[in-house]
Short mmCIF file of C-alpha atoms in Angstrom, two decimals:
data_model
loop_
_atom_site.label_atom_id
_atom_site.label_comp_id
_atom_site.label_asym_id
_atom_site.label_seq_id
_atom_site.Cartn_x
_atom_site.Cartn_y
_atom_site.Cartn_z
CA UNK A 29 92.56 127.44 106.46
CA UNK A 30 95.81 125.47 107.19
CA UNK A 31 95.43 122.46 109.34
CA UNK A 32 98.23 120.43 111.28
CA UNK A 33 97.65 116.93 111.78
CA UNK A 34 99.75 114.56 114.60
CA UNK A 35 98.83 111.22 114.65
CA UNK A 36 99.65 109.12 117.71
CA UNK A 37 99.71 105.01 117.45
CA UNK A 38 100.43 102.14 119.66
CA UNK A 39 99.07 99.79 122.05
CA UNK A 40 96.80 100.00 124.37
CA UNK A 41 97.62 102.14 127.53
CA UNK A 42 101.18 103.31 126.61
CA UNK A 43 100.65 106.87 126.96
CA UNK A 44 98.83 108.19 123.85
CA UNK A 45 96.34 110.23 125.03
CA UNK A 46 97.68 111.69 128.23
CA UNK A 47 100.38 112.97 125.64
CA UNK A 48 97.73 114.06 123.44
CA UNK A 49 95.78 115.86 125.89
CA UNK A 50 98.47 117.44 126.82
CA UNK A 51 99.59 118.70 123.28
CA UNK A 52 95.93 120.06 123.33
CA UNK A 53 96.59 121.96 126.51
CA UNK A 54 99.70 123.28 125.24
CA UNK A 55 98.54 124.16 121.80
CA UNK A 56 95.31 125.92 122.91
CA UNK A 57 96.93 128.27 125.82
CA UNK A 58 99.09 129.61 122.45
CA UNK A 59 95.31 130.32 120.87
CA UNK A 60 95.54 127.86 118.38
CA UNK A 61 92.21 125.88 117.51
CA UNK A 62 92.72 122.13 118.66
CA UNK A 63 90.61 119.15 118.28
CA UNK A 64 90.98 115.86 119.11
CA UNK A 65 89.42 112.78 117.23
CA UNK A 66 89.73 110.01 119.90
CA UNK A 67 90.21 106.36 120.12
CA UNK A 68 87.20 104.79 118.13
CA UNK A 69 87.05 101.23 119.58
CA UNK A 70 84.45 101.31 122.02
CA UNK A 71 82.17 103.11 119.76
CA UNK A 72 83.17 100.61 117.05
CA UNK A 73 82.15 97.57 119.52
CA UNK A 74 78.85 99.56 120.64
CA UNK A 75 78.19 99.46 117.57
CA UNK A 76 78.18 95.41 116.38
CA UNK A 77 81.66 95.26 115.62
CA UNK A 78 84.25 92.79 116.94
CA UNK A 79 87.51 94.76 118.80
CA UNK A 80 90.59 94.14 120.10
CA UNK A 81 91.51 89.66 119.53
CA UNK A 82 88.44 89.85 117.49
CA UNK A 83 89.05 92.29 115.10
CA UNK A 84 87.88 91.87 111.47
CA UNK A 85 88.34 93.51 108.16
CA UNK A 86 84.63 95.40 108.31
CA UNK A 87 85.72 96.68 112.30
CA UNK A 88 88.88 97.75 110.84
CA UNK A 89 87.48 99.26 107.51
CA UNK A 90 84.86 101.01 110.11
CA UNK A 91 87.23 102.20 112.35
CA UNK A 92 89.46 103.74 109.79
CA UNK A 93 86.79 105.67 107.57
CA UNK A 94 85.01 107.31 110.87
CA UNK A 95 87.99 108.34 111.40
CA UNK A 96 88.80 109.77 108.42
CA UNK A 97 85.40 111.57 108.85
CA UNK A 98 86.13 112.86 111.67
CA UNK A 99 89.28 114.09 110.92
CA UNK A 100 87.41 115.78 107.71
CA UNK A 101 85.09 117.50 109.83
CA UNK A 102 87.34 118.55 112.14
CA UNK A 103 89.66 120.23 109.52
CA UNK A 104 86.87 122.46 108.70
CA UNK A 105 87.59 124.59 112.03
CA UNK A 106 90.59 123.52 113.36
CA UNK A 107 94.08 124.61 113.11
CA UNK A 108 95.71 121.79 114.53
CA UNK A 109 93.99 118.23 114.79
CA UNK A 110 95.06 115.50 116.89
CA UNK A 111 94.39 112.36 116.11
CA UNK A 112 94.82 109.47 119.24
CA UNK A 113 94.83 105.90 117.25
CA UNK A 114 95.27 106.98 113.62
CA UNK A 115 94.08 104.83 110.48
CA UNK A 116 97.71 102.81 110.16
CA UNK A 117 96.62 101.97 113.99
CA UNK A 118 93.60 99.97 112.98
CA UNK A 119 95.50 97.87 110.92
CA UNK A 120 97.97 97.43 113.13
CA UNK A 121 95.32 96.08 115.43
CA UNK A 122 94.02 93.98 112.72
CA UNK A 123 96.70 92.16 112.18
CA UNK A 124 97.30 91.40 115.81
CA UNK A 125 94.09 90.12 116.17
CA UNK A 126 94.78 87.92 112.97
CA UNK A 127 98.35 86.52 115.09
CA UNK A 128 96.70 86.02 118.02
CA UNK A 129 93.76 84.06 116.68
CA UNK A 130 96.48 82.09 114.15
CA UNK A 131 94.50 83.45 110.53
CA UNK A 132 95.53 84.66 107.53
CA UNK A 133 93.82 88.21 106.51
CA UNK A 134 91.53 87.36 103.13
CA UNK A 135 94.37 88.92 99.96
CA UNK A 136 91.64 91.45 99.21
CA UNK A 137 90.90 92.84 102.45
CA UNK A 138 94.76 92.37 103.42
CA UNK A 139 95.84 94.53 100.11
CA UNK A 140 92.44 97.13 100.61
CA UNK A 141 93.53 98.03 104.18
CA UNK A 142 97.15 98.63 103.54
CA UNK A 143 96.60 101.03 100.71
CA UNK A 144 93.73 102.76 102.81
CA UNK A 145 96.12 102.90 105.57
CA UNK A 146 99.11 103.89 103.40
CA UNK A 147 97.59 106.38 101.90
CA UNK A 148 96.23 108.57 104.45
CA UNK A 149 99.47 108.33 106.58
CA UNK A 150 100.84 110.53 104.18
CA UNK A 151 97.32 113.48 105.58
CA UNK A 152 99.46 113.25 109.01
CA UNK A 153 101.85 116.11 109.35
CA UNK A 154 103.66 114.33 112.05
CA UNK A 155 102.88 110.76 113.26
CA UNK A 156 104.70 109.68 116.53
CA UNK A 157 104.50 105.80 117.74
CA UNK A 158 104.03 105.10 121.53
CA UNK A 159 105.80 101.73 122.40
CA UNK A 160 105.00 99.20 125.15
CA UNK A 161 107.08 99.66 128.58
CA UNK A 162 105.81 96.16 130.15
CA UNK A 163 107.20 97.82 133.47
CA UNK A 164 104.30 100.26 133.34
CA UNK A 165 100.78 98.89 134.13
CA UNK A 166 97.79 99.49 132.36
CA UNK A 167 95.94 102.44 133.07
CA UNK A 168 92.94 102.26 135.06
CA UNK A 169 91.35 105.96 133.95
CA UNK A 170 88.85 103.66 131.75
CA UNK A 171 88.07 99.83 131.29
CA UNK A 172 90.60 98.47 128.96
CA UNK A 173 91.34 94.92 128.02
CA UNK A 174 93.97 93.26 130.63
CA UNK A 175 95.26 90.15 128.10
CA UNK A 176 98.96 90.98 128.11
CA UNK A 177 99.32 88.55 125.06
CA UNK A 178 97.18 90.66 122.93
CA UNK A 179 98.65 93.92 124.35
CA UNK A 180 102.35 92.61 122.92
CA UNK A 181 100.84 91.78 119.48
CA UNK A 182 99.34 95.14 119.20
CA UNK A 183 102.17 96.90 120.29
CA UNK A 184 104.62 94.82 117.57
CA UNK A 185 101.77 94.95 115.10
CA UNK A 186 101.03 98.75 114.68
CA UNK A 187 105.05 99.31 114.96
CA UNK A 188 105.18 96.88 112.01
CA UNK A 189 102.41 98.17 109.58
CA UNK A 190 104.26 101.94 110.70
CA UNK A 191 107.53 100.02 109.52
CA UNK A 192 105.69 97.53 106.36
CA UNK A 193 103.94 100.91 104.98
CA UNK A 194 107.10 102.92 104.69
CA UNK A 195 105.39 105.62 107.12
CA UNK A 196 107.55 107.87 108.80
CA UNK A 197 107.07 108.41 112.37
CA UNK A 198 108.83 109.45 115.14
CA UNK A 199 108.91 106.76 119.15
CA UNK A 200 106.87 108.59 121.96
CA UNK A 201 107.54 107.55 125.09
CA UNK A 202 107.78 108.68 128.94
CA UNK A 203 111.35 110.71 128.74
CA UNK A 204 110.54 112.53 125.36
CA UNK A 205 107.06 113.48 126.01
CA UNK A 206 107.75 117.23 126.71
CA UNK A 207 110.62 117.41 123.63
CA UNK A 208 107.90 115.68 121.39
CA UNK A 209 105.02 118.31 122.56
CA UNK A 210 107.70 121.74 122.04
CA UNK A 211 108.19 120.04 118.81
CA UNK A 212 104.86 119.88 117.91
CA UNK A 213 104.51 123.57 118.95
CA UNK A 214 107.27 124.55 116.81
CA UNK A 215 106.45 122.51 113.68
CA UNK A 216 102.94 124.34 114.00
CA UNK A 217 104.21 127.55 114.43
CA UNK A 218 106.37 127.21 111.22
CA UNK A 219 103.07 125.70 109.32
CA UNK A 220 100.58 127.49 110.48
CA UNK A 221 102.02 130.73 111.55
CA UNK A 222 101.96 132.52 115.44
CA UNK A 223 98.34 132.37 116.67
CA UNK A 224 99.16 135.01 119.42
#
């Protein structure tokens, strides 16, 4: 079966997964199969691990291979898989947790998470990056972390690893939310084929 992966990255409350919801609203009322593999991070911290400022190398690592599972399973039945906070994302949080607490990332882990990251950018068909708009507030559909600091580094962070990894993405934000979702819908229909 041919899949289509988009991958959407940035901060924290900048849009991501109202535009990925609806790219799944759009993409299933043309009959296409759609799943979405969602933000991991609260799982992650239900789990043991250390988010957001206190993000380490084994959160990260975690983050990044359930989603890669989950992406995996999902391309079993899917035509088109979304993916809100993508592997390069984790990093990208990594790293802003590293600025923010004023560390160094071990060389190992530092060189291991880049080529992890690196490497399965190049699974995502299309990978767009949501910037911060500091005029628009953070959302208040779920609990999310209100440290503005932290918010900045994440945004510059993930832009950067996008940027440091050579990945090639394309901005998201509020004015190009219904080109980038037609151009979704036409780079699947030339992938995958009409589904009605």
């Amino acid at each position: 079966m041919k899949t289509f992966k988009v991958a959407v990255t940035g901060t924290h409350s900048t849009g991501k997964t109202t535009f990925a919801e609806a790219l799944k609203e759009t993409l299933d009322a043309q009959g296409y199969n759609t799943v979405c593999v969602s933000d991991l991070g609260e799982e992650c911290r239900d789990r043991g691990f250390n988010i957001l400022y206190d993000h380490t190398p084994q959160s990260t690592l975690w983050i990044m291979t359930e989603g890669i599972r989950r992406e995996m399973e999902a391309a079993l039945t899917a035509n088109v898989i979304i993916v809100d906070r993508p592997v390069p994302d984790a990093l990208g949080y990594y790293r802003a947790a590293l600025s923010y607490r004023d560390e160094a990332s071990p060389e190992t882990w530092a060189s291991y998470l880049s080529s992890l990251a690196g490497h399965h950018a190049a699974t995502y068909d299309l990978i767009f990056n949501s910037r911060l708009d500091p005029s628009i507030p953070l959302g208040t559909n779920k609990p999310r972390d209100p440290d503005g600091k932290f918010r900045r580094l994440a945004d510059e962070a993930v832009a950067d690893v996008l940027v440091d990894l050579g990945i090639d993405h394309l901005s998201l934000t509020v004015d190009n939310t219904a080109a980038a979702v037609q151009l979704v819908l036409d780079q699947v229909r030339t992938h995958i084929g009409r589904s009605k």
